[in-house]
CSV table of C-alpha atoms in Angstrom, one decimal:
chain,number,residue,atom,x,y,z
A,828,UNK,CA,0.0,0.0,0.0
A,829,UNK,CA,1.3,3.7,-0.7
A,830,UNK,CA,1.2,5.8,2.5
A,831,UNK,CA,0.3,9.6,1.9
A,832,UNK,CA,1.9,12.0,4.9
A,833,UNK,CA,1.4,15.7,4.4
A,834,UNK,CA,4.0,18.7,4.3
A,835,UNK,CA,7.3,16.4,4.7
A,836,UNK,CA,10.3,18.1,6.2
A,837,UNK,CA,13.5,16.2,6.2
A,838,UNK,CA,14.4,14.2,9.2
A,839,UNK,CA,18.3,16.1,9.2
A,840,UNK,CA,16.6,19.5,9.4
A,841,UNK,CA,14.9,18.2,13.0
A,842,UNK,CA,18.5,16.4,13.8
A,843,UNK,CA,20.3,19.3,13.1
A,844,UNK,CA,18.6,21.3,15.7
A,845,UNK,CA,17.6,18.5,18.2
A,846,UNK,CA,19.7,20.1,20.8
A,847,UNK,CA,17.8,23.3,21.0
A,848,UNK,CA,14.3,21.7,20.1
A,849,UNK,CA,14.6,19.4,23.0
A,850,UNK,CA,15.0,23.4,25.2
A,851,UNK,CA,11.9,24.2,23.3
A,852,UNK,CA,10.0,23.1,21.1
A,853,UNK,CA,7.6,25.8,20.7
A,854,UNK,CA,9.5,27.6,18.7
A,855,UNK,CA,10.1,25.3,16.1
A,856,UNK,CA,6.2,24.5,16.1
A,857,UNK,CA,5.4,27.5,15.4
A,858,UNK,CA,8.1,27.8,12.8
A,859,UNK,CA,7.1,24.9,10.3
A,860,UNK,CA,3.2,25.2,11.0
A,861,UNK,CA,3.9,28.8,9.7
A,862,UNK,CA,6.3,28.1,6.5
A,863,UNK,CA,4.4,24.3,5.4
A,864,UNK,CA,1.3,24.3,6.7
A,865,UNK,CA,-1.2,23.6,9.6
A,866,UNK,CA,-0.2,19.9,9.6
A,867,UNK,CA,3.7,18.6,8.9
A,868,UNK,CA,5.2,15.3,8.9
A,869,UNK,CA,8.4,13.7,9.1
A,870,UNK,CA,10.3,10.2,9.2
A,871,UNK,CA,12.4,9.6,11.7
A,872,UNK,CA,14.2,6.0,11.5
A,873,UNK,CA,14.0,5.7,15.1
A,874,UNK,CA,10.3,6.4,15.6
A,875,UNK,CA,8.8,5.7,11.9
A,876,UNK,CA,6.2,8.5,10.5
A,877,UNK,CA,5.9,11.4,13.2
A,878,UNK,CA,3.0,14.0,12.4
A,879,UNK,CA,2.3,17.4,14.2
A,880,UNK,CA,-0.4,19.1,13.9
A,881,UNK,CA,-2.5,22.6,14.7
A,882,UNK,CA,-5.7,21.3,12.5
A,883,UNK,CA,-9.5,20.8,14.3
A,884,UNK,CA,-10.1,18.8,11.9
A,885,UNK,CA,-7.6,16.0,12.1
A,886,UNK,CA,-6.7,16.6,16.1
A,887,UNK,CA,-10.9,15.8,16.5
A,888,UNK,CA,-10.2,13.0,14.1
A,889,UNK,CA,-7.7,11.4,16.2
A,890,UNK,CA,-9.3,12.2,19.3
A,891,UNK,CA,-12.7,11.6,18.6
A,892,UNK,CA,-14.5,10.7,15.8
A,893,UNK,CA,-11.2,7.3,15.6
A,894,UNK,CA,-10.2,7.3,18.4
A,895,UNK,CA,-10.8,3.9,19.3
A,896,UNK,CA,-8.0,3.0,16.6
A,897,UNK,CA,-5.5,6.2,18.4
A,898,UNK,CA,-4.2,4.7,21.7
A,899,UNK,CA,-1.6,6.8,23.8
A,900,UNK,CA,2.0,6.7,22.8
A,901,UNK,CA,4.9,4.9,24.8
A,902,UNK,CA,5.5,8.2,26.5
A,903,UNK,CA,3.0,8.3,28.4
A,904,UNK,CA,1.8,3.8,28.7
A,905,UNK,CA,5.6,2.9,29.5
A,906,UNK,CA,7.6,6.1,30.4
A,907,UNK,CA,5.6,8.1,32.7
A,908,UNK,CA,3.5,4.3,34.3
A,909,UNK,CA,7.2,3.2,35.4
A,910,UNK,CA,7.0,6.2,38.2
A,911,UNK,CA,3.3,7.0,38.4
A,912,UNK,CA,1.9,3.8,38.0
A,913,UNK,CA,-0.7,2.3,35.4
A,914,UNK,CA,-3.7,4.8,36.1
A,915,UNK,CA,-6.0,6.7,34.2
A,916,UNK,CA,-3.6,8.5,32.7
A,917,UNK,CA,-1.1,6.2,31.4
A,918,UNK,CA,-3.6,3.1,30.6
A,919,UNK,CA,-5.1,2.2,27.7
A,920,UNK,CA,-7.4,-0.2,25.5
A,921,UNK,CA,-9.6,-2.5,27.0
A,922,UNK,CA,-8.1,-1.6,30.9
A,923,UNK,CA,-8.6,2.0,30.6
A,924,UNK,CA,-12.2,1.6,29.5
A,925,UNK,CA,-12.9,-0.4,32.6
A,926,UNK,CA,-10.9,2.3,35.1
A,927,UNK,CA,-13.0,5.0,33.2
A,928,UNK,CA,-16.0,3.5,33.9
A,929,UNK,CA,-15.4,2.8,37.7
A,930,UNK,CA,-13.7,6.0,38.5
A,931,UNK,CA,-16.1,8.2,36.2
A,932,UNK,CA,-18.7,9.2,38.8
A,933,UNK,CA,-16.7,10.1,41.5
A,934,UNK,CA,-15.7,13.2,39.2
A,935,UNK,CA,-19.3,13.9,38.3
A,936,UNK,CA,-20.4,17.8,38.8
A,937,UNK,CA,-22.8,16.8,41.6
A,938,UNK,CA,-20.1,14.8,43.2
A,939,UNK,CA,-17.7,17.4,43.0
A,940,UNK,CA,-19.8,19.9,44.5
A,941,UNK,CA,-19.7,18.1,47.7
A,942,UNK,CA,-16.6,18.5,47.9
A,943,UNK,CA,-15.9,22.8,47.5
A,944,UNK,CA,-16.5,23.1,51.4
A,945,UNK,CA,-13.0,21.2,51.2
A,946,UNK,CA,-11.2,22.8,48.4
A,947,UNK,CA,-12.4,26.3,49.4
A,948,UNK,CA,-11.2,25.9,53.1
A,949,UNK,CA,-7.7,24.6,51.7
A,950,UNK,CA,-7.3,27.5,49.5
A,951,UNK,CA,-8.6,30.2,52.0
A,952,UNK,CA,-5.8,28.2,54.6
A,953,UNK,CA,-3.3,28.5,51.4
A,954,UNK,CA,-3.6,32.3,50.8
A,955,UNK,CA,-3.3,33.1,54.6
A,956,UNK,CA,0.6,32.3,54.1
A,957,UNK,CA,1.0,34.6,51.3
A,958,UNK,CA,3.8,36.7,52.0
A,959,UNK,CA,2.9,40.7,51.4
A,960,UNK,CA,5.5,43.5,50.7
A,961,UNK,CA,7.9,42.5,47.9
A,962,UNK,CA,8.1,40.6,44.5
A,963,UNK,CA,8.0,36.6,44.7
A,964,UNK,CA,8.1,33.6,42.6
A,965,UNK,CA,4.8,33.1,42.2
A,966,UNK,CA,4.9,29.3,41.0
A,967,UNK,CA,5.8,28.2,43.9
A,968,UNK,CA,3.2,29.3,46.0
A,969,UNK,CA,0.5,28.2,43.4
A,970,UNK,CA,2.2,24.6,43.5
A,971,UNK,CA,1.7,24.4,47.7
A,972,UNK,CA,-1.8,25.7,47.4
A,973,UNK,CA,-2.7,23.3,44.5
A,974,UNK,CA,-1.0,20.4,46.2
A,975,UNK,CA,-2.8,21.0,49.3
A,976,UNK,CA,-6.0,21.1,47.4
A,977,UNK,CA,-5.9,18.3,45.9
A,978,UNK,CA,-4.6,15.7,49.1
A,979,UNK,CA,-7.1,17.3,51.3
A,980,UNK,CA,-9.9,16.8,48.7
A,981,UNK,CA,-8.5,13.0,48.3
A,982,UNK,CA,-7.5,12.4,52.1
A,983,UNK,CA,-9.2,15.0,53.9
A,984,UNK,CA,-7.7,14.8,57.5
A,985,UNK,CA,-6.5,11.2,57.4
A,986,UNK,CA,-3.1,12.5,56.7
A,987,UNK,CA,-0.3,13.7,58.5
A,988,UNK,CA,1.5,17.3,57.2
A,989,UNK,CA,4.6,15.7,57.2
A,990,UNK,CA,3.6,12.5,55.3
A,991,UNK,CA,2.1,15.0,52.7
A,992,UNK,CA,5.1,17.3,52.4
A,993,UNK,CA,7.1,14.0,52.1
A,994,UNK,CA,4.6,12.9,49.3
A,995,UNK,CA,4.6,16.1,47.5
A,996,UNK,CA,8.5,16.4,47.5
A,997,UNK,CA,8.9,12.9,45.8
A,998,UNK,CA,6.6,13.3,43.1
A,999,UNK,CA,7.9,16.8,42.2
A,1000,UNK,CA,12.0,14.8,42.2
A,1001,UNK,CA,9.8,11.9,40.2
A,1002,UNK,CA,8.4,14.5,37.7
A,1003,UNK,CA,11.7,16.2,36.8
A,1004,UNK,CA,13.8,13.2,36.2
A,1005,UNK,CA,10.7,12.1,33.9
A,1006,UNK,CA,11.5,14.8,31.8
A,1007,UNK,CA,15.2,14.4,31.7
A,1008,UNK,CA,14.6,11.4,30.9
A,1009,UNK,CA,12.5,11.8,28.2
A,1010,UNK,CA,14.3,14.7,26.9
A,1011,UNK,CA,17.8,12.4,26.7
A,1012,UNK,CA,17.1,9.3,26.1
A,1013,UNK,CA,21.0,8.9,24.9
A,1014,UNK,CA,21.6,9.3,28.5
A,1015,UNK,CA,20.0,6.4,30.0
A,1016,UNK,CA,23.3,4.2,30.6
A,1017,UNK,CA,24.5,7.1,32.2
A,1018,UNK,CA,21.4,8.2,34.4
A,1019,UNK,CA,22.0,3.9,35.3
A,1020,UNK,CA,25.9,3.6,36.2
A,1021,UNK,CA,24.8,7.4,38.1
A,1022,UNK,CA,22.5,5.6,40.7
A,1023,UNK,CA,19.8,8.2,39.6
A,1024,UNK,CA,17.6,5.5,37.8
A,1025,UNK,CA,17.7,3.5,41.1
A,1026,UNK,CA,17.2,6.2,43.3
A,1027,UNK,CA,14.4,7.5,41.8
A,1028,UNK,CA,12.7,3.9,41.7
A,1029,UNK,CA,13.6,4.2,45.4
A,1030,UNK,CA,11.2,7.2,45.8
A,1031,UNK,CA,8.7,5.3,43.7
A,1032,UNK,CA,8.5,2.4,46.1
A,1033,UNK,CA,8.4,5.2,49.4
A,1034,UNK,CA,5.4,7.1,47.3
A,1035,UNK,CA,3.8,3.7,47.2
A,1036,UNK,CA,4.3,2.8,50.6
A,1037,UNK,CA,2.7,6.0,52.0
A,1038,UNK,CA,-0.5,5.4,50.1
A,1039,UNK,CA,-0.3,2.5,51.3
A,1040,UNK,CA,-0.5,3.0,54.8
A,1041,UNK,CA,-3.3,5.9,54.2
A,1042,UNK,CA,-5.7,3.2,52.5
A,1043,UNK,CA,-4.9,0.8,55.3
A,1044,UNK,CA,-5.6,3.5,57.5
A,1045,UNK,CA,-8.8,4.0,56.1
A,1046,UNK,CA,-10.1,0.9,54.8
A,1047,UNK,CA,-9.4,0.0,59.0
A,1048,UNK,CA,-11.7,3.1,60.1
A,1049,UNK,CA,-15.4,3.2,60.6
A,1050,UNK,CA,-15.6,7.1,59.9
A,1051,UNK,CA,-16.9,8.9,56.8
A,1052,UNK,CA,-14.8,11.7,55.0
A,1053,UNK,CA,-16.7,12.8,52.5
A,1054,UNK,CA,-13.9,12.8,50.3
A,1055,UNK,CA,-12.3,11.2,46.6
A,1056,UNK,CA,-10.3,8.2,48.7
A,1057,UNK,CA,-14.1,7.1,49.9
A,1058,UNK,CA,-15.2,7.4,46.8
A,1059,UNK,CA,-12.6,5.3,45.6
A,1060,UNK,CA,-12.8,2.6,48.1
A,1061,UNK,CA,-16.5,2.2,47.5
A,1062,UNK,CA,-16.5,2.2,43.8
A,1063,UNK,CA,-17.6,-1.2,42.7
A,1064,UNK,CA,-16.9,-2.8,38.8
A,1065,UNK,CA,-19.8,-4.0,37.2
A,1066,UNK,CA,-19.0,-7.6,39.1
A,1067,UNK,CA,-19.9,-6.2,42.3
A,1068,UNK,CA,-15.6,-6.1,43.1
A,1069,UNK,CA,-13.9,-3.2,43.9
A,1070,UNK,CA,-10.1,-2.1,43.0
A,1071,UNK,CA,-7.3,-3.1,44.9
A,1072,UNK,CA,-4.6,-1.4,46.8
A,1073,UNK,CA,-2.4,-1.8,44.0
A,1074,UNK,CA,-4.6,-0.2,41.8
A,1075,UNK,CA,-6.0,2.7,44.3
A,1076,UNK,CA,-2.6,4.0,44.8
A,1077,UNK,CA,-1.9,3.9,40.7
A,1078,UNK,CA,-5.3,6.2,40.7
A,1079,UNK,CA,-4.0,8.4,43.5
A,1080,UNK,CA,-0.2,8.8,42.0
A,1081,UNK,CA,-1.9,9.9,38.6
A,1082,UNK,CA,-4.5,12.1,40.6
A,1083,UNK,CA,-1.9,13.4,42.2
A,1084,UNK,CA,0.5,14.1,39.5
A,1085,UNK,CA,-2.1,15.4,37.1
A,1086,UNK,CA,-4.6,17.4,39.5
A,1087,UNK,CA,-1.8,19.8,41.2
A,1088,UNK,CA,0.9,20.7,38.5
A,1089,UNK,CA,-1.3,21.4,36.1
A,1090,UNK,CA,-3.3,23.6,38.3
A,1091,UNK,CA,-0.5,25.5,39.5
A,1092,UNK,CA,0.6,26.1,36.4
A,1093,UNK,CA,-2.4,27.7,35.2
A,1094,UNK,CA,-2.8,29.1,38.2
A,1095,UNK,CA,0.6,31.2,37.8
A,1096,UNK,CA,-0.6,32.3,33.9
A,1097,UNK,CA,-3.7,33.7,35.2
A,1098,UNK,CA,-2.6,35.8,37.8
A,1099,UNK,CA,0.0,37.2,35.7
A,1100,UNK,CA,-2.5,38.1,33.0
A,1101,UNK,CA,-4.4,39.8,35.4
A,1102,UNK,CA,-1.5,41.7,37.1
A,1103,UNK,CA,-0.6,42.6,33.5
A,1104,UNK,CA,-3.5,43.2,32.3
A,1105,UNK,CA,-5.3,46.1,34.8
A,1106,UNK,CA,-8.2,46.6,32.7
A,1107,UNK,CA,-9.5,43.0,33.2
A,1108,UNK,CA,-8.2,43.4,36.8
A,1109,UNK,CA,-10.9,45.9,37.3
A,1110,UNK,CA,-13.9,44.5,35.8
A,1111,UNK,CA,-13.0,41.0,38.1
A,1112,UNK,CA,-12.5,43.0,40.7
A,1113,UNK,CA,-16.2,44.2,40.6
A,1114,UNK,CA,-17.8,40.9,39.8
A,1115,UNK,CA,-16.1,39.8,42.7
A,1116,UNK,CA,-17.1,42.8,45.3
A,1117,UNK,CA,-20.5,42.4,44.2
A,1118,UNK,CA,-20.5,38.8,44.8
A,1119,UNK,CA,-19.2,39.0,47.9
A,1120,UNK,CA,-21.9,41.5,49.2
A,1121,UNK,CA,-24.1,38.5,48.8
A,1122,UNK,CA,-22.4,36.1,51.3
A,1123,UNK,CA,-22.9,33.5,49.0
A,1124,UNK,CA,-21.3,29.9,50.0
A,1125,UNK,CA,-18.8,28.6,48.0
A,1126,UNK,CA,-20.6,26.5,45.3
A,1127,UNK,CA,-23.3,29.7,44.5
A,1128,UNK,CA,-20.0,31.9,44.1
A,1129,UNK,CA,-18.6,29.8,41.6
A,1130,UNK,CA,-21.6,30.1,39.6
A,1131,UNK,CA,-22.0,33.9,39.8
A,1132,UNK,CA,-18.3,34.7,38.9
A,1133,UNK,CA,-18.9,34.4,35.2
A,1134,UNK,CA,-16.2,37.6,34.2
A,1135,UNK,CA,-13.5,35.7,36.5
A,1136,UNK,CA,-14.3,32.1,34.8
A,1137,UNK,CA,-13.8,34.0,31.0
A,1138,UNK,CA,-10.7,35.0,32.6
A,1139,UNK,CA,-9.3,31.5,33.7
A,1140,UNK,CA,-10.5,30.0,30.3
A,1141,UNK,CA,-8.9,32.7,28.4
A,1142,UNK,CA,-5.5,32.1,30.6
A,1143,UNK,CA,-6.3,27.8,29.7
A,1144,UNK,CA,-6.5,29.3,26.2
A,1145,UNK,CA,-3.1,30.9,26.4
A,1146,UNK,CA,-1.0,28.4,27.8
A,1147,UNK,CA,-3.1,25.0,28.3
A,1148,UNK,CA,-0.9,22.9,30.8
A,1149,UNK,CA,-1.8,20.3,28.8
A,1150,UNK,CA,0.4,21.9,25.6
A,1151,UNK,CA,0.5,19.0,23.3
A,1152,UNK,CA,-1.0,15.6,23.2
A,1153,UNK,CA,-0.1,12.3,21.0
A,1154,UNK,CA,-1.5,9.3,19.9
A,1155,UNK,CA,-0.4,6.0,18.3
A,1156,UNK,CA,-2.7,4.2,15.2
A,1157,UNK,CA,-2.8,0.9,15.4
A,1158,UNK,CA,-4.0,0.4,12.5
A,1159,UNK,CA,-3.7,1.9,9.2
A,1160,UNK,CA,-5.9,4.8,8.5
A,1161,UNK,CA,-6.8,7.6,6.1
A,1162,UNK,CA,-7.7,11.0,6.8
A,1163,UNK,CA,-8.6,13.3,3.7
A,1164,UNK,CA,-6.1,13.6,1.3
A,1165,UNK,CA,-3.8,11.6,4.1
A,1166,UNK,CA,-2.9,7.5,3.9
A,1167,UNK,CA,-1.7,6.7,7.6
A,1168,UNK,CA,0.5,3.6,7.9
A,1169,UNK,CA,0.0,1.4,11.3
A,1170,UNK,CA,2.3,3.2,14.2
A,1171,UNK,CA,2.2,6.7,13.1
A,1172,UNK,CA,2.8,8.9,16.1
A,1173,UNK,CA,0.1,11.9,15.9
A,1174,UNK,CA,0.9,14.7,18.0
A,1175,UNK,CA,-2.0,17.6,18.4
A,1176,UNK,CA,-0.5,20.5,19.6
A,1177,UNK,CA,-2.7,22.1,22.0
A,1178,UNK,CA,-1.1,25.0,22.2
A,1179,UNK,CA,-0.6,26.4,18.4
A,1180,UNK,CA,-3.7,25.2,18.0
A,1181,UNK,CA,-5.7,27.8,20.4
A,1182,UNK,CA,-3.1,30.2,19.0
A,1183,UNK,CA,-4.4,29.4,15.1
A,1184,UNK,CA,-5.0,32.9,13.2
A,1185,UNK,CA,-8.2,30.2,11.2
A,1186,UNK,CA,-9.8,29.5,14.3
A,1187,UNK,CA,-9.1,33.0,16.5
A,1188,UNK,CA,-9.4,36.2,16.0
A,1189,UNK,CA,-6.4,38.3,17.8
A,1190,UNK,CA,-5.4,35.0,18.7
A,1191,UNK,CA,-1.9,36.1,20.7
A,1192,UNK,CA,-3.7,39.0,22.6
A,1193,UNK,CA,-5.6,37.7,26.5
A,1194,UNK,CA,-9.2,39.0,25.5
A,1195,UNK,CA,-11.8,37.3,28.3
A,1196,UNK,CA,-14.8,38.5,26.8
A,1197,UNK,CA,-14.2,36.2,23.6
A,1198,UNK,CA,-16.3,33.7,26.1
A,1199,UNK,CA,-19.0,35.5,27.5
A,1200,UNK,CA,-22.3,33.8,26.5
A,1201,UNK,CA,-22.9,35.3,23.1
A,1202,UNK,CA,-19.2,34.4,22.0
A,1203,UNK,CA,-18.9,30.8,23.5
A,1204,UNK,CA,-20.4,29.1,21.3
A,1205,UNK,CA,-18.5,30.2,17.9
A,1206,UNK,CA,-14.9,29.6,20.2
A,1207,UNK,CA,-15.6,26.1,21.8
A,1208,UNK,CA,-15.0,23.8,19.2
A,1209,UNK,CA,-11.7,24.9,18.8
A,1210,UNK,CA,-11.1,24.9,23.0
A,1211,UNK,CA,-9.6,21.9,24.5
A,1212,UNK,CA,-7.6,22.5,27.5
A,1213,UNK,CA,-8.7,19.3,29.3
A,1214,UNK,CA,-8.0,17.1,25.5
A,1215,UNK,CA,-10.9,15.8,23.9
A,1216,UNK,CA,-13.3,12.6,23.0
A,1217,UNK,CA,-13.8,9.6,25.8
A,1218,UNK,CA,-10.2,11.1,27.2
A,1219,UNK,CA,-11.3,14.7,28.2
A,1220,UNK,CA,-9.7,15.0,31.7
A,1221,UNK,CA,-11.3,13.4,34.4
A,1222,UNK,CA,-10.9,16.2,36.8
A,1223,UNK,CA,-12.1,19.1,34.7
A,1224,UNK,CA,-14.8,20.6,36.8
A,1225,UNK,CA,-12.7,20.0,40.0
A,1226,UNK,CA,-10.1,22.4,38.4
A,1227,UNK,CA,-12.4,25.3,36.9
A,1228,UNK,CA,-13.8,25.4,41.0
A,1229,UNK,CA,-10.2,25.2,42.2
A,1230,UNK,CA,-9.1,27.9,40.1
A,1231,UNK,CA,-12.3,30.4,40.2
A,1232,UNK,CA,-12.0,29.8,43.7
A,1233,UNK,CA,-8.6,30.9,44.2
A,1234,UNK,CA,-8.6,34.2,42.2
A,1235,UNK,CA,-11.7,35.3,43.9
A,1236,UNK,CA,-9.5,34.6,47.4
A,1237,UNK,CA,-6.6,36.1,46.1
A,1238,UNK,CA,-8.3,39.4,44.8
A,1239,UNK,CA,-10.8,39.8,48.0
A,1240,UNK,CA,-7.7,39.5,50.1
A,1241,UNK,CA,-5.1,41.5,48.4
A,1242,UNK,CA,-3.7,43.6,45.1
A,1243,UNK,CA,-1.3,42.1,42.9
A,1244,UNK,CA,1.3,43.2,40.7
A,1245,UNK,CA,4.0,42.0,38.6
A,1246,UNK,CA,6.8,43.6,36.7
A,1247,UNK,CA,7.2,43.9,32.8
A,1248,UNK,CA,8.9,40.6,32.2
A,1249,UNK,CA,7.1,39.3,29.3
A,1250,UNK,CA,5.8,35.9,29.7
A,1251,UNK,CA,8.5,32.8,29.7
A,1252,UNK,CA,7.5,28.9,29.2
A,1253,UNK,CA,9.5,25.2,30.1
A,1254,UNK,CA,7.0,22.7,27.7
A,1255,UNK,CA,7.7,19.9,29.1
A,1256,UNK,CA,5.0,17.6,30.3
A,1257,UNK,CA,3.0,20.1,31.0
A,1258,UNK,CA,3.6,23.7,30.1
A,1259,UNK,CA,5.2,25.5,33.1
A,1260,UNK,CA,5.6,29.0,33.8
A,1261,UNK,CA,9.6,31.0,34.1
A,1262,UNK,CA,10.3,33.0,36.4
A,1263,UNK,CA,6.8,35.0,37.2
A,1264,UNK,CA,7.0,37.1,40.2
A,1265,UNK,CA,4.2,38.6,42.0
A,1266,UNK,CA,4.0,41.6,44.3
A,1267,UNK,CA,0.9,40.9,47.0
A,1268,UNK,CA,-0.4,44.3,49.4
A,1269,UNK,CA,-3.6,43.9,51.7
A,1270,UNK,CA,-6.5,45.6,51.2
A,1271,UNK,CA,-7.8,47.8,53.3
């Protein structure tokens, strides 16, 4: 069979400049969508046919309309399960299905709801500690709070602080040697005769091990907690069985992993948007005086802040966490014009695609109102921070209320400002924010 790829670029022209590339890749994503076209392909003889690509079209294709021949790539089913286990995230076929299914409602909106008392206390507890006075790394703080939100939502109060800052400092070691690993592969021998391959294995077992001991802890208690890690325990497959320990802490690793980077990440865009962008500022600012004149509870404020939810969309529009995602045929397959052979490696770029001059209009500029009511509807097809098709994130209401949530505390607590530094980005797994500093003052 002839196999039809679109806009080839020679393999040497990526090898050439695989050094800087692997730094970041944006820029060379950007580069060839702009000089061949919206969709680009290449052959590598390591990986076979490679294909990026900024197109609706072909990313819903692949995510969607096929996607039960598009499974996830290696990256993510044998790279990333080594260290985080074989969850949600990093499963797929047949497995995945049955995970999705079981693990499904407890991320329903009604669910969820039950649990903002939580996630609004840890934030409120969160911003208390903000230091006032002087310019700070921003990131930082956003990655404590988010953490915290997300092991009280899971654990509630059957956790120790210290077994939690233990927690949160091996997954953040865990997620940076994933990257190094991914990003120099010709390394591995080294990273092995180093130790660092074993010692980060090490922190795998101890991650294990305190997850361990929580669902012990809990299975062993009579109490109710109202939170994920009952949900969990009480989910029950269509056979009437429930998951194992094993498998409960491969959920909470991924949970874990993908519920609090992520949301700091965003997190850290957004405020800097607003800092920069005073205008906005104001008009949130309002919505959320007004708001709180009402003395609403937690889940009634979400609702009403509709101005400071454009705002955290147009932020996930920006700079999605989730910059770029892949998929793997296996099978053959066609696609327009396009003749796909079996192992193709599809990557959608999240990013230049919410940045596509067809799709937006100002597409570079942080414009809110682009999703108020009368907009949304022309903009959402081409909106897909949380991915698409049966593999939309999970957790995608949990963090639109963590995030609302948390500018609203933030702006009825304090001012903020920045300085001029223009926005910097690390794509790597997710897409992380450089050096953003953020001055805090108390209101009066």
């Amino acid at each position: 069979m002839k196999y039809r790829y679109p806009n080839k670029i020679p393999f040497y022209k990526f090898l050439i400049k695989s050094t800087s590339i692997a730094k970041n890749p944006l820029l060379y994503h950007r580069k060839w969508f702009d000089e061949v076209g919206d969709t680009f392909s290449m052959k590598s003889p390591f990986y076979g046919h490679i294909m990026l690509t900024r197109n609706i079209e072909l990313t819903k294709h692949v995510l969607q309309k096929n996607h039960k021949i598009y499974h996830k790539s290696k990256i993510q089913t044998l790279y990333l399960s080594k260290y985080v286990g074989y969850g949600l995230l990093t499963s797929s076929g047949d497995y995945w299905l049955k995970q999705r299914r079981l693990i499904q409602p407890a991320f329903h909106k009604e669910k969820i709801q039950n649990l903002v008392k939580i996630i609004s206390t840890a934030i409120n507890e969160q911003v208390e500690k903000i230091e006032t006075g002087k310019l700070i790394d921003l990131y930082p703080i956003m990655n404590e709070l988010a953490f915290e939100v997300v092991a009280k939502s899971l654990f509630n109060f059957s956790a120790e602080k210290e077994t939690l800052s233990r927690l949160q400092f091996i997954i953040e070691k865990l997620q940076l040697f994933i990257v190094k690993e991914l990003r120099l592969p010709y390394k591995k021998l080294w990273f092995m005769l180093k130790g660092d391959i074993r010692y980060h294995m090490k922190l795998v077992k101890e991650s294990r091990s305190i997850i361990h001991a929580i669902i012990k802890q809990r299975r062993s208690s009579e109490a109710e907690h109202d939170d994920l890690l009952d949900m969990l325990l009480h989910a029950q497959y269509e056979d009437g069985t429930s998951m194992t320990d094993e498998q409960l802490i491969d959920e909470i690793l991924i949970l874990f992993v993908a519920g609090h980077e992520t949301t700091a990440n965003a997190l850290t865009f957004t405020l800097k948007l607003l800092a920069q962008e005073k205008e906005v500022l104001k008009k949130i600012r309002k919505e959320i005086e007004l708001i709180e004149e009402q003395n609403l509870d937690p889940l009634a404020e979400i609702s009403a802040l509709n101005y400071t939810k454009c705002s955290v969309e147009e932020s996930l529009r920006l700079y999605p966490p989730a910059w770029i995602t892949d998929r793997v045929n296996i099978e053959d397959d066609e696609f327009k014009d396009y003749s796909l052979k079996k192992g193709t490696i599809i990557g959608a770029s999240i990013y230049e695609l919410h940045r596509n001059k067809v799709y937006w209009n100002h597409p570079d500029e942080f414009l809110p109102d682009r999703f108020l009511e009368g907009n949304r509807k022309h903009i959402l097809p081409y909106f897909m921070p949380f991915g698409a098709g049966p593999r939309l994130c999970i957790g995608n209401s949990f963090a639109m209320y963590e995030m609302i949530l948390t500018v609203s505390a933030i702006l009825k607590k304090f001012d903020i400002d920045t300085d001029k530094k223009p926005i910097e980005v690390n794509p790597i797994i997710t897409l992380k924010p450089v050096n953003v500093s953020m001055a805090f003052k108390t209101r009066n």
